[in-house]
Short mmCIF file of the C-alpha atoms (twelve columns), coordinates in Angstrom:
data_MODEL
# 
_entry.id   MODEL 
# 
loop_
_atom_site.group_PDB 
_atom_site.id 
_atom_site.type_symbol 
_atom_site.label_atom_id 
_atom_site.label_alt_id 
_atom_site.label_comp_id 
_atom_site.label_asym_id 
_atom_site.label_seq_id 
_atom_site.Cartn_x 
_atom_site.Cartn_y 
_atom_site.Cartn_z 
_atom_site.pdbx_PDB_model_num 
ATOM 1  C CA . MET A 1  0.000   0.000  0.000  1 
ATOM 2  C CA . LYS A 2  2.476   2.547  -1.195 1 
ATOM 3  C CA . ASN A 3  -0.134  5.177  -1.874 1 
ATOM 4  C CA . LYS A 4  -1.923  5.022  1.483  1 
ATOM 5  C CA . VAL A 5  -1.046  5.556  5.124  1 
ATOM 6  C CA . LEU A 6  -2.709  4.140  8.216  1 
ATOM 7  C CA . VAL A 7  -3.700  6.889  10.638 1 
ATOM 8  C CA . ASN A 8  -5.412  7.030  14.000 1 
ATOM 9  C CA . VAL A 9  -8.291  9.495  13.789 1 
ATOM 10 C CA . TYR A 10 -9.826  10.856 16.967 1 
ATOM 11 C CA . VAL A 11 -13.262 12.460 16.640 1 
ATOM 12 C CA . PRO A 12 -14.031 14.536 19.760 1 
ATOM 13 C CA . SER A 13 -17.658 15.220 18.814 1 
ATOM 14 C CA . ILE A 14 -18.479 11.527 19.227 1 
ATOM 15 C CA . ASP A 15 -15.524 10.641 21.487 1 
ATOM 16 C CA . GLU A 16 -14.274 7.827  19.250 1 
ATOM 17 C CA . ASN A 17 -10.992 6.700  17.682 1 
ATOM 18 C CA . TYR A 18 -10.651 5.008  14.303 1 
ATOM 19 C CA . GLU A 19 -7.726  3.498  12.454 1 
ATOM 20 C CA . LEU A 20 -8.201  4.179  8.772  1 
ATOM 21 C CA . TYR A 21 -6.165  4.188  5.597  1 
ATOM 22 C CA . ILE A 22 -6.029  7.471  3.736  1 
ATOM 23 C CA . PRO A 23 -4.606  8.156  0.265  1 
ATOM 24 C CA . ILE A 24 -1.451  10.246 0.161  1 
ATOM 25 C CA . ASN A 25 -2.080  11.645 -3.318 1 
ATOM 26 C CA . GLU A 26 -5.300  13.434 -2.368 1 
ATOM 27 C CA . THR A 27 -5.870  16.853 -0.879 1 
ATOM 28 C CA . VAL A 28 -6.710  17.301 2.771  1 
ATOM 29 C CA . LYS A 29 -10.172 18.473 1.733  1 
ATOM 30 C CA . LYS A 30 -10.847 15.261 -0.187 1 
ATOM 31 C CA . VAL A 31 -9.491  13.127 2.655  1 
ATOM 32 C CA . ILE A 32 -11.761 14.941 5.124  1 
ATOM 33 C CA . GLU A 33 -14.719 14.107 2.890  1 
ATOM 34 C CA . LEU A 34 -13.656 10.450 2.787  1 
ATOM 35 C CA . LEU A 35 -13.095 10.324 6.537  1 
ATOM 36 C CA . VAL A 36 -16.427 11.935 7.346  1 
ATOM 37 C CA . LYS A 37 -18.260 9.495  5.095  1 
ATOM 38 C CA . SER A 38 -16.422 6.478  6.550  1 
ATOM 39 C CA . ILE A 39 -16.809 7.555  10.164 1 
ATOM 40 C CA . TYR A 40 -20.467 8.401  9.619  1 
ATOM 41 C CA . GLU A 41 -21.029 4.816  8.496  1 
ATOM 42 C CA . LEU A 42 -18.802 3.270  11.167 1 
ATOM 43 C CA . SER A 43 -20.424 5.277  13.959 1 
ATOM 44 C CA . ASP A 44 -24.008 4.315  13.093 1 
ATOM 45 C CA . SER A 45 -24.724 7.812  11.793 1 
ATOM 46 C CA . THR A 46 -23.702 9.659  14.957 1 
ATOM 47 C CA . LEU A 47 -21.242 11.979 13.196 1 
ATOM 48 C CA . ASN A 48 -22.925 15.004 11.651 1 
ATOM 49 C CA . GLN A 49 -21.996 15.033 7.975  1 
ATOM 50 C CA . GLU A 50 -23.365 18.535 7.424  1 
ATOM 51 C CA . ASP A 51 -20.875 20.284 9.718  1 
ATOM 52 C CA . LYS A 52 -17.663 21.809 8.394  1 
ATOM 53 C CA . HIS A 53 -14.814 19.514 9.435  1 
ATOM 54 C CA . TYR A 54 -11.088 20.108 9.792  1 
ATOM 55 C CA . LEU A 55 -8.035  17.947 10.362 1 
ATOM 56 C CA . LEU A 56 -5.881  18.960 13.283 1 
ATOM 57 C CA . ASP A 57 -2.377  17.881 14.260 1 
ATOM 58 C CA . PRO A 58 -2.556  17.219 18.023 1 
ATOM 59 C CA . THR A 59 1.197   17.648 18.521 1 
ATOM 60 C CA . ASN A 60 1.196   21.343 17.609 1 
ATOM 61 C CA . SER A 61 -2.537  22.192 17.250 1 
ATOM 62 C CA . ASN A 62 -2.109  23.218 13.613 1 
ATOM 63 C CA . ILE A 63 -4.996  22.786 11.221 1 
ATOM 64 C CA . TYR A 64 -4.064  21.166 7.917  1 
ATOM 65 C CA . MET A 65 -4.878  23.362 4.935  1 
ATOM 66 C CA . ASP A 66 -7.581  22.060 2.575  1 
ATOM 67 C CA . ASP A 67 -5.465  22.403 -0.562 1 
ATOM 68 C CA . GLN A 68 -2.421  20.520 0.791  1 
ATOM 69 C CA . LEU A 69 -1.692  17.057 -0.521 1 
ATOM 70 C CA . ILE A 70 -1.417  14.495 2.252  1 
ATOM 71 C CA . ARG A 71 2.061   13.519 1.032  1 
ATOM 72 C CA . ASP A 72 3.174   17.138 1.564  1 
ATOM 73 C CA . THR A 73 2.096   17.152 5.210  1 
ATOM 74 C CA . ASN A 74 3.609   15.388 8.221  1 
ATOM 75 C CA . ILE A 75 0.908   12.713 8.087  1 
ATOM 76 C CA . ARG A 76 2.591   9.309  7.958  1 
ATOM 77 C CA . ASN A 77 1.817   5.767  9.105  1 
ATOM 78 C CA . SER A 78 0.610   5.617  12.720 1 
ATOM 79 C CA . LYS A 79 0.106   9.386  12.861 1 
ATOM 80 C CA . LYS A 80 -2.582  10.562 15.244 1 
ATOM 81 C CA . ILE A 81 -4.874  13.229 13.847 1 
ATOM 82 C CA . ILE A 82 -8.056  14.867 15.072 1 
ATOM 83 C CA . LEU A 83 -11.164 15.371 12.983 1 
ATOM 84 C CA . ILE A 84 -13.007 18.397 14.329 1 
# 
């Protein structure tokens, strides 16, 4: 799986953690859309899909920019990120 990384996603709004693969050749915006859809399904529809979501780096509290490619961020295998 050269084009994907396994990340640990914490979602504070539903107080859940998920380990999911995300593509490295997509933008943060597209990955957020994929994560929201996946977590919505995995959480039995408890995540609100209509809200605006962001990805946050918990080590420095920076929000990843929507137009960044995942491969150009510090997101790597086993990285913990927060979906807010």
